[in-house]
């Protein structure tokens, strides 16, 4: 878990730095929500990972239920955040949507790779026992 947290922190710092580079290089494109999106995605990814890893320790049926449930729950949260931001600040909608999609894809790839690695480690542990 420590390695996961460190990787998540490093990736989040890189994305925050990328947001500040956008602020410096192209201030007309920057919106204040860009660095906050990193925090949003990092927290949701961490919570989702913790729940899924706990579900893995139980039966495979429970894991599938927890994985699908957290995935659907996170997608609904994303939908609510997107709709709320787009309704309240329509002038920044396109830039926010692009930043949101970049963050979503980055954290989706990160979480997928982390879960695959975790499952591989668990298989190796079970084979050794």
Tab-separated table of N, CA and C in Angstrom:
chain	number	residue	atom	x	y	z
A	1	UNK	N	0.829	-1.195	0.000
A	1	UNK	CA	0.000	0.000	0.000
A	1	UNK	C	0.875	1.261	0.000
A	2	UNK	N	2.005	1.175	0.643
A	2	UNK	CA	2.900	2.322	0.698
A	2	UNK	C	3.396	2.700	-0.701
A	3	UNK	N	3.713	1.679	-1.500
A	3	UNK	CA	4.187	1.925	-2.857
A	3	UNK	C	3.068	2.559	-3.699
A	4	UNK	N	1.861	2.103	-3.497
A	4	UNK	CA	0.721	2.677	-4.218
A	4	UNK	C	0.538	4.149	-3.853
A	5	UNK	N	0.577	4.451	-2.565
A	5	UNK	CA	0.402	5.834	-2.126
A	5	UNK	C	1.504	6.734	-2.667
A	6	UNK	N	2.728	6.241	-2.668
A	6	UNK	CA	3.843	7.020	-3.197
A	6	UNK	C	3.664	7.264	-4.696
A	7	UNK	N	3.261	6.245	-5.427
A	7	UNK	CA	3.030	6.397	-6.870
A	7	UNK	C	1.899	7.378	-7.144
A	8	UNK	N	0.842	7.290	-6.361
A	8	UNK	CA	-0.284	8.206	-6.516
A	8	UNK	C	0.148	9.640	-6.224
A	9	UNK	N	0.941	9.816	-5.189
A	9	UNK	CA	1.435	11.145	-4.844
A	9	UNK	C	2.328	11.719	-5.940
A	10	UNK	N	3.229	10.902	-6.465
A	10	UNK	CA	4.135	11.361	-7.519
A	10	UNK	C	3.344	11.755	-8.763
A	11	UNK	N	2.395	10.916	-9.148
A	11	UNK	CA	1.602	11.235	-10.333
A	11	UNK	C	0.783	12.506	-10.119
A	12	UNK	N	0.238	12.669	-8.937
A	12	UNK	CA	-0.549	13.865	-8.645
A	12	UNK	C	0.321	15.120	-8.675
A	13	UNK	N	1.519	15.029	-8.144
A	13	UNK	CA	2.431	16.175	-8.177
A	13	UNK	C	2.799	16.523	-9.607
A	14	UNK	N	3.046	15.516	-10.431
A	14	UNK	CA	3.367	15.760	-11.843
A	14	UNK	C	2.203	16.455	-12.545
A	15	UNK	N	0.984	16.025	-12.265
A	15	UNK	CA	-0.176	16.655	-12.901
A	15	UNK	C	-0.407	18.082	-12.393
A	16	UNK	N	-0.148	18.333	-11.125
A	16	UNK	CA	-0.262	19.700	-10.605
A	16	UNK	C	0.793	20.591	-11.259
A	17	UNK	N	2.006	20.063	-11.386
A	17	UNK	CA	3.054	20.830	-12.067
A	17	UNK	C	2.676	21.097	-13.519
A	18	UNK	N	2.070	20.127	-14.179
A	18	UNK	CA	1.611	20.331	-15.557
A	18	UNK	C	0.548	21.426	-15.610
A	19	UNK	N	-0.336	21.468	-14.629
A	19	UNK	CA	-1.361	22.521	-14.582
A	19	UNK	C	-0.718	23.890	-14.402
A	20	UNK	N	0.319	23.964	-13.561
A	20	UNK	CA	0.981	25.249	-13.368
A	20	UNK	C	1.828	25.645	-14.575
A	21	UNK	N	2.321	24.667	-15.308
A	21	UNK	CA	3.024	24.973	-16.556
A	21	UNK	C	2.038	25.552	-17.570
A	22	UNK	N	0.830	25.004	-17.617
A	22	UNK	CA	-0.214	25.559	-18.485
A	22	UNK	C	-0.537	26.980	-18.044
A	23	UNK	N	-0.601	27.211	-16.733
A	23	UNK	CA	-0.886	28.549	-16.219
A	23	UNK	C	0.202	29.534	-16.652
A	24	UNK	N	1.430	29.090	-16.640
A	24	UNK	CA	2.549	29.962	-16.993
A	24	UNK	C	2.661	30.144	-18.505
A	25	UNK	N	2.516	29.047	-19.259
A	25	UNK	CA	2.740	29.092	-20.700
A	25	UNK	C	1.528	29.622	-21.470
A	26	UNK	N	0.340	29.270	-21.035
A	26	UNK	CA	-0.871	29.681	-21.748
A	26	UNK	C	-1.942	30.099	-20.747
A	27	UNK	N	-1.792	31.280	-20.149
A	27	UNK	CA	-2.744	31.690	-19.098
A	27	UNK	C	-4.186	31.837	-19.593
A	28	UNK	N	-4.389	32.043	-20.888
A	28	UNK	CA	-5.755	32.179	-21.401
A	28	UNK	C	-6.506	30.846	-21.388
A	29	UNK	N	-5.782	29.737	-21.328
A	29	UNK	CA	-6.386	28.404	-21.321
A	29	UNK	C	-6.583	27.893	-19.891
A	30	UNK	N	-5.808	28.415	-18.964
A	30	UNK	CA	-5.822	27.924	-17.578
A	30	UNK	C	-7.114	28.302	-16.876
A	31	UNK	N	-7.628	27.349	-16.096
A	31	UNK	CA	-8.736	27.636	-15.188
A	31	UNK	C	-8.322	27.184	-13.788
A	32	UNK	N	-8.867	27.825	-12.795
A	32	UNK	CA	-8.474	27.566	-11.411
A	32	UNK	C	-8.769	26.129	-10.996
A	33	UNK	N	-9.721	25.501	-11.634
A	33	UNK	CA	-10.127	24.147	-11.259
A	33	UNK	C	-9.103	23.085	-11.659
A	34	UNK	N	-8.148	23.417	-12.514
A	34	UNK	CA	-7.192	22.393	-12.972
A	34	UNK	C	-6.418	21.741	-11.825
A	35	UNK	N	-5.757	22.504	-10.950
A	35	UNK	CA	-5.066	21.842	-9.835
A	35	UNK	C	-6.029	21.151	-8.872
A	36	UNK	N	-7.236	21.692	-8.736
A	36	UNK	CA	-8.218	21.065	-7.844
A	36	UNK	C	-8.723	19.736	-8.402
A	37	UNK	N	-8.754	19.622	-9.713
A	37	UNK	CA	-9.150	18.351	-10.323
A	37	UNK	C	-8.179	17.237	-9.953
A	38	UNK	N	-6.911	17.573	-9.827
A	38	UNK	CA	-5.918	16.570	-9.434
A	38	UNK	C	-6.251	16.039	-8.046
A	39	UNK	N	-6.556	16.927	-7.125
A	39	UNK	CA	-6.933	16.499	-5.771
A	39	UNK	C	-8.207	15.656	-5.809
A	40	UNK	N	-9.174	16.078	-6.581
A	40	UNK	CA	-10.438	15.352	-6.717
A	40	UNK	C	-10.195	13.924	-7.215
A	41	UNK	N	-9.438	13.800	-8.312
A	41	UNK	CA	-9.179	12.476	-8.869
A	41	UNK	C	-8.315	11.628	-7.943
A	42	UNK	N	-7.350	12.234	-7.276
A	42	UNK	CA	-6.477	11.472	-6.374
A	42	UNK	C	-7.283	10.885	-5.213
A	43	UNK	N	-8.159	11.677	-4.633
A	43	UNK	CA	-8.960	11.194	-3.499
A	43	UNK	C	-9.918	10.091	-3.952
A	44	UNK	N	-10.607	10.302	-5.059
A	44	UNK	CA	-11.531	9.274	-5.533
A	44	UNK	C	-10.803	7.986	-5.920
A	45	UNK	N	-9.648	8.115	-6.548
A	45	UNK	CA	-8.876	6.933	-6.939
A	45	UNK	C	-8.401	6.176	-5.708
A	46	UNK	N	-7.954	6.901	-4.691
A	46	UNK	CA	-7.494	6.251	-3.463
A	46	UNK	C	-8.633	5.516	-2.770
A	47	UNK	N	-9.775	6.154	-2.650
A	47	UNK	CA	-10.922	5.511	-1.992
A	47	UNK	C	-11.357	4.274	-2.774
A	48	UNK	N	-11.421	4.414	-4.094
A	48	UNK	CA	-11.820	3.281	-4.925
A	48	UNK	C	-10.821	2.136	-4.788
A	49	UNK	N	-9.539	2.450	-4.769
A	49	UNK	CA	-8.514	1.407	-4.657
A	49	UNK	C	-8.610	0.688	-3.307
A	50	UNK	N	-8.788	1.434	-2.251
A	50	UNK	CA	-8.888	0.821	-0.919
A	50	UNK	C	-10.095	-0.121	-0.862
A	51	UNK	N	-11.229	0.325	-1.370
A	51	UNK	CA	-12.424	-0.520	-1.338
A	51	UNK	C	-12.249	-1.782	-2.178
A	52	UNK	N	-11.647	-1.646	-3.346
A	52	UNK	CA	-11.470	-2.805	-4.228
A	52	UNK	C	-10.461	-3.779	-3.641
A	53	UNK	N	-9.386	-3.286	-3.065
A	53	UNK	CA	-8.382	-4.171	-2.463
A	53	UNK	C	-8.973	-4.921	-1.273
A	54	UNK	N	-9.783	-4.242	-0.482
A	54	UNK	CA	-10.459	-4.938	0.627
A	54	UNK	C	-11.412	-6.006	0.093
A	55	UNK	N	-12.071	-5.717	-0.997
A	55	UNK	CA	-12.979	-6.690	-1.603
A	55	UNK	C	-12.248	-7.896	-2.157
A	56	UNK	N	-11.000	-7.700	-2.569
A	56	UNK	CA	-10.211	-8.814	-3.102
A	56	UNK	C	-9.886	-9.846	-2.035
A	57	UNK	N	-9.803	-9.418	-0.799
A	57	UNK	CA	-9.474	-10.351	0.269
A	57	UNK	C	-10.641	-11.274	0.600
A	58	UNK	N	-11.812	-10.917	0.131
A	58	UNK	CA	-12.995	-11.756	0.338
A	58	UNK	C	-13.158	-12.693	-0.847
A	59	UNK	N	-14.330	-13.135	-1.081
A	59	UNK	CA	-14.586	-14.078	-2.173
A	59	UNK	C	-14.547	-13.359	-3.530
A	60	UNK	N	-14.331	-14.111	-4.614
A	60	UNK	CA	-14.333	-13.485	-5.948
A	60	UNK	C	-15.664	-12.813	-6.285
A	61	UNK	N	-16.755	-13.390	-5.827
A	61	UNK	CA	-18.064	-12.799	-6.076
A	61	UNK	C	-18.169	-11.433	-5.401
A	62	UNK	N	-17.695	-11.332	-4.186
A	62	UNK	CA	-17.716	-10.065	-3.465
A	62	UNK	C	-16.820	-9.038	-4.145
A	63	UNK	N	-15.659	-9.479	-4.620
A	63	UNK	CA	-14.753	-8.575	-5.328
A	63	UNK	C	-15.425	-7.973	-6.555
A	64	UNK	N	-16.080	-8.801	-7.337
A	64	UNK	CA	-16.731	-8.313	-8.556
A	64	UNK	C	-17.826	-7.320	-8.194
A	65	UNK	N	-18.601	-7.624	-7.176
A	65	UNK	CA	-19.670	-6.714	-6.760
A	65	UNK	C	-19.104	-5.377	-6.293
A	66	UNK	N	-18.058	-5.432	-5.484
A	66	UNK	CA	-17.455	-4.195	-4.979
A	66	UNK	C	-16.806	-3.408	-6.115
A	67	UNK	N	-16.100	-4.097	-6.999
A	67	UNK	CA	-15.437	-3.420	-8.112
A	67	UNK	C	-16.456	-2.712	-9.006
A	68	UNK	N	-17.507	-3.440	-9.396
A	68	UNK	CA	-18.523	-2.825	-10.252
A	68	UNK	C	-19.278	-1.716	-9.520
A	69	UNK	N	-19.557	-1.932	-8.257
A	69	UNK	CA	-20.255	-0.910	-7.475
A	69	UNK	C	-19.450	0.366	-7.331
A	70	UNK	N	-18.170	0.245	-7.018
A	70	UNK	CA	-17.341	1.444	-6.882
A	70	UNK	C	-17.146	2.135	-8.227
A	71	UNK	N	-17.010	1.351	-9.286
A	71	UNK	CA	-16.842	1.949	-10.610
A	71	UNK	C	-18.078	2.748	-11.002
A	72	UNK	N	-19.244	2.172	-10.810
A	72	UNK	CA	-20.483	2.871	-11.147
A	72	UNK	C	-20.680	4.081	-10.233
A	73	UNK	N	-20.385	3.921	-8.955
A	73	UNK	CA	-20.504	5.048	-8.020
A	73	UNK	C	-19.599	6.210	-8.396
A	74	UNK	N	-18.355	5.905	-8.752
A	74	UNK	CA	-17.415	6.955	-9.143
A	74	UNK	C	-17.870	7.619	-10.439
A	75	UNK	N	-18.396	6.841	-11.372
A	75	UNK	CA	-18.894	7.438	-12.619
A	75	UNK	C	-20.065	8.388	-12.360
A	76	UNK	N	-20.943	8.035	-11.442
A	76	UNK	CA	-22.035	8.937	-11.093
A	76	UNK	C	-21.510	10.206	-10.421
A	77	UNK	N	-20.517	10.070	-9.561
A	77	UNK	CA	-19.918	11.252	-8.932
A	77	UNK	C	-19.297	12.152	-10.000
A	78	UNK	N	-18.604	11.539	-10.968
A	78	UNK	CA	-18.031	12.325	-12.067
A	78	UNK	C	-19.123	13.064	-12.835
A	79	UNK	N	-20.202	12.372	-13.110
A	79	UNK	CA	-21.304	12.977	-13.850
A	79	UNK	C	-21.886	14.168	-13.089
A	80	UNK	N	-22.042	14.025	-11.794
A	80	UNK	CA	-22.576	15.115	-10.968
A	80	UNK	C	-21.623	16.303	-10.970
A	81	UNK	N	-20.316	16.035	-10.817
A	81	UNK	CA	-19.332	17.122	-10.816
A	81	UNK	C	-19.322	17.830	-12.168
A	82	UNK	N	-19.306	17.059	-13.249
A	82	UNK	CA	-19.310	17.666	-14.587
A	82	UNK	C	-20.560	18.511	-14.810
A	83	UNK	N	-21.702	17.971	-14.502
A	83	UNK	CA	-22.947	18.707	-14.711
A	83	UNK	C	-22.990	19.975	-13.866
A	84	UNK	N	-22.584	19.873	-12.616
A	84	UNK	CA	-22.594	21.034	-11.730
A	84	UNK	C	-21.680	22.128	-12.254
A	85	UNK	N	-20.459	21.766	-12.643
A	85	UNK	CA	-19.522	22.776	-13.122
A	85	UNK	C	-19.992	23.383	-14.443
A	86	UNK	N	-20.486	22.558	-15.342
A	86	UNK	CA	-20.915	23.063	-16.640
A	86	UNK	C	-22.142	23.971	-16.521
A	87	UNK	N	-23.003	23.694	-15.561
A	87	UNK	CA	-24.186	24.536	-15.366
A	87	UNK	C	-23.817	25.849	-14.686
A	88	UNK	N	-22.919	25.790	-13.703
A	88	UNK	CA	-22.596	27.001	-12.943
A	88	UNK	C	-21.621	27.921	-13.659
A	89	UNK	N	-20.738	27.383	-14.490
A	89	UNK	CA	-19.761	28.222	-15.194
A	89	UNK	C	-19.712	27.831	-16.670
A	90	UNK	N	-20.708	28.231	-17.439
A	90	UNK	CA	-20.755	27.800	-18.837
A	90	UNK	C	-19.620	28.375	-19.695
A	91	UNK	N	-19.035	29.500	-19.322
A	91	UNK	CA	-17.968	30.093	-20.119
A	91	UNK	C	-16.680	29.301	-20.100
A	92	UNK	N	-16.472	28.523	-19.048
A	92	UNK	CA	-15.244	27.733	-18.925
A	92	UNK	C	-15.490	26.253	-19.179
A	93	UNK	N	-16.636	25.922	-19.698
A	93	UNK	CA	-17.041	24.532	-19.849
A	93	UNK	C	-16.110	23.699	-20.704
A	94	UNK	N	-15.726	24.205	-21.859
A	94	UNK	CA	-14.890	23.421	-22.775
A	94	UNK	C	-13.506	23.156	-22.164
A	95	UNK	N	-12.909	24.171	-21.565
A	95	UNK	CA	-11.582	23.982	-20.955
A	95	UNK	C	-11.658	23.023	-19.766
A	96	UNK	N	-12.726	23.156	-18.971
A	96	UNK	CA	-12.894	22.251	-17.843
A	96	UNK	C	-13.095	20.824	-18.317
A	97	UNK	N	-13.878	20.650	-19.352
A	97	UNK	CA	-14.143	19.315	-19.885
A	97	UNK	C	-12.865	18.667	-20.405
A	98	UNK	N	-12.033	19.423	-21.074
A	98	UNK	CA	-10.755	18.886	-21.568
A	98	UNK	C	-9.857	18.505	-20.401
A	99	UNK	N	-9.751	19.382	-19.399
A	99	UNK	CA	-8.921	19.077	-18.221
A	99	UNK	C	-9.470	17.863	-17.479
A	100	UNK	N	-10.788	17.777	-17.381
A	100	UNK	CA	-11.419	16.650	-16.696
A	100	UNK	C	-11.124	15.340	-17.426
A	101	UNK	N	-11.241	15.354	-18.736
A	101	UNK	CA	-10.982	14.137	-19.518
A	101	UNK	C	-9.519	13.700	-19.394
A	102	UNK	N	-8.611	14.642	-19.410
A	102	UNK	CA	-7.188	14.308	-19.248
A	102	UNK	C	-6.958	13.680	-17.879
A	103	UNK	N	-7.519	14.285	-16.834
A	103	UNK	CA	-7.377	13.724	-15.494
A	103	UNK	C	-8.032	12.361	-15.375
A	104	UNK	N	-9.193	12.209	-15.953
A	104	UNK	CA	-9.911	10.930	-15.892
A	104	UNK	C	-9.089	9.820	-16.537
A	105	UNK	N	-8.579	10.076	-17.723
A	105	UNK	CA	-7.794	9.059	-18.426
A	105	UNK	C	-6.510	8.752	-17.668
A	106	UNK	N	-5.840	9.774	-17.164
A	106	UNK	CA	-4.586	9.558	-16.430
A	106	UNK	C	-4.812	8.686	-15.193
A	107	UNK	N	-5.816	9.010	-14.412
A	107	UNK	CA	-6.070	8.233	-13.198
A	107	UNK	C	-6.693	6.872	-13.491
A	108	UNK	N	-7.443	6.756	-14.577
A	108	UNK	CA	-7.988	5.454	-14.969
A	108	UNK	C	-6.859	4.497	-15.346
A	109	UNK	N	-5.918	4.972	-16.133
A	109	UNK	CA	-4.772	4.141	-16.513
A	109	UNK	C	-3.951	3.789	-15.272
A	110	UNK	N	-3.731	4.768	-14.416
A	110	UNK	CA	-2.960	4.525	-13.192
A	110	UNK	C	-3.618	3.450	-12.332
A	111	UNK	N	-4.912	3.573	-12.092
A	111	UNK	CA	-5.624	2.617	-11.237
A	111	UNK	C	-5.672	1.236	-11.865
A	112	UNK	N	-5.852	1.170	-13.178
A	112	UNK	CA	-5.882	-0.126	-13.855
A	112	UNK	C	-4.544	-0.838	-13.725
A	113	UNK	N	-3.471	-0.129	-13.965
A	113	UNK	CA	-2.134	-0.719	-13.835
A	113	UNK	C	-1.881	-1.142	-12.394
A	114	UNK	N	-2.272	-0.313	-11.440
A	114	UNK	CA	-2.059	-0.642	-10.027
A	114	UNK	C	-2.842	-1.896	-9.637
A	115	UNK	N	-4.075	-2.024	-10.092
A	115	UNK	CA	-4.867	-3.213	-9.758
A	115	UNK	C	-4.321	-4.470	-10.411
A	116	UNK	N	-3.869	-4.362	-11.643
A	116	UNK	CA	-3.286	-5.529	-12.322
A	116	UNK	C	-2.032	-5.983	-11.588
A	117	UNK	N	-1.200	-5.043	-11.200
A	117	UNK	CA	0.020	-5.398	-10.452
A	117	UNK	C	-0.332	-6.016	-9.103
A	118	UNK	N	-1.347	-5.477	-8.432
A	118	UNK	CA	-1.749	-6.018	-7.145
A	118	UNK	C	-2.257	-7.447	-7.289
A	119	UNK	N	-3.063	-7.692	-8.311
A	119	UNK	CA	-3.585	-9.044	-8.539
A	119	UNK	C	-2.448	-10.004	-8.849
A	120	UNK	N	-1.481	-9.577	-9.646
A	120	UNK	CA	-0.327	-10.438	-9.947
A	120	UNK	C	0.461	-10.781	-8.687
A	121	UNK	N	0.674	-9.796	-7.823
A	121	UNK	CA	1.390	-10.060	-6.565
A	121	UNK	C	0.616	-11.026	-5.682
A	122	UNK	N	-0.707	-10.863	-5.636
A	122	UNK	CA	-1.520	-11.762	-4.826
A	122	UNK	C	-1.497	-13.176	-5.364
A	123	UNK	N	-1.486	-13.336	-6.681
A	123	UNK	CA	-1.401	-14.677	-7.281
A	123	UNK	C	-0.083	-15.335	-6.924
A	124	UNK	N	0.994	-14.578	-6.981
A	124	UNK	CA	2.310	-15.124	-6.646
A	124	UNK	C	2.370	-15.541	-5.175
A	125	UNK	N	1.776	-14.733	-4.292
A	125	UNK	CA	1.750	-15.079	-2.879
A	125	UNK	C	0.967	-16.379	-2.649
A	126	UNK	N	-0.152	-16.523	-3.322
A	126	UNK	CA	-0.979	-17.712	-3.143
A	126	UNK	C	-0.300	-18.949	-3.724
A	127	UNK	N	0.444	-18.784	-4.809
A	127	UNK	CA	1.166	-19.910	-5.397
A	127	UNK	C	2.321	-20.370	-4.508
A	128	UNK	N	2.929	-19.451	-3.805
A	128	UNK	CA	4.045	-19.812	-2.920
A	128	UNK	C	3.528	-20.553	-1.692
A	129	UNK	N	2.323	-20.291	-1.279
A	129	UNK	CA	1.765	-20.933	-0.080
A	129	UNK	C	1.178	-22.236	-0.456
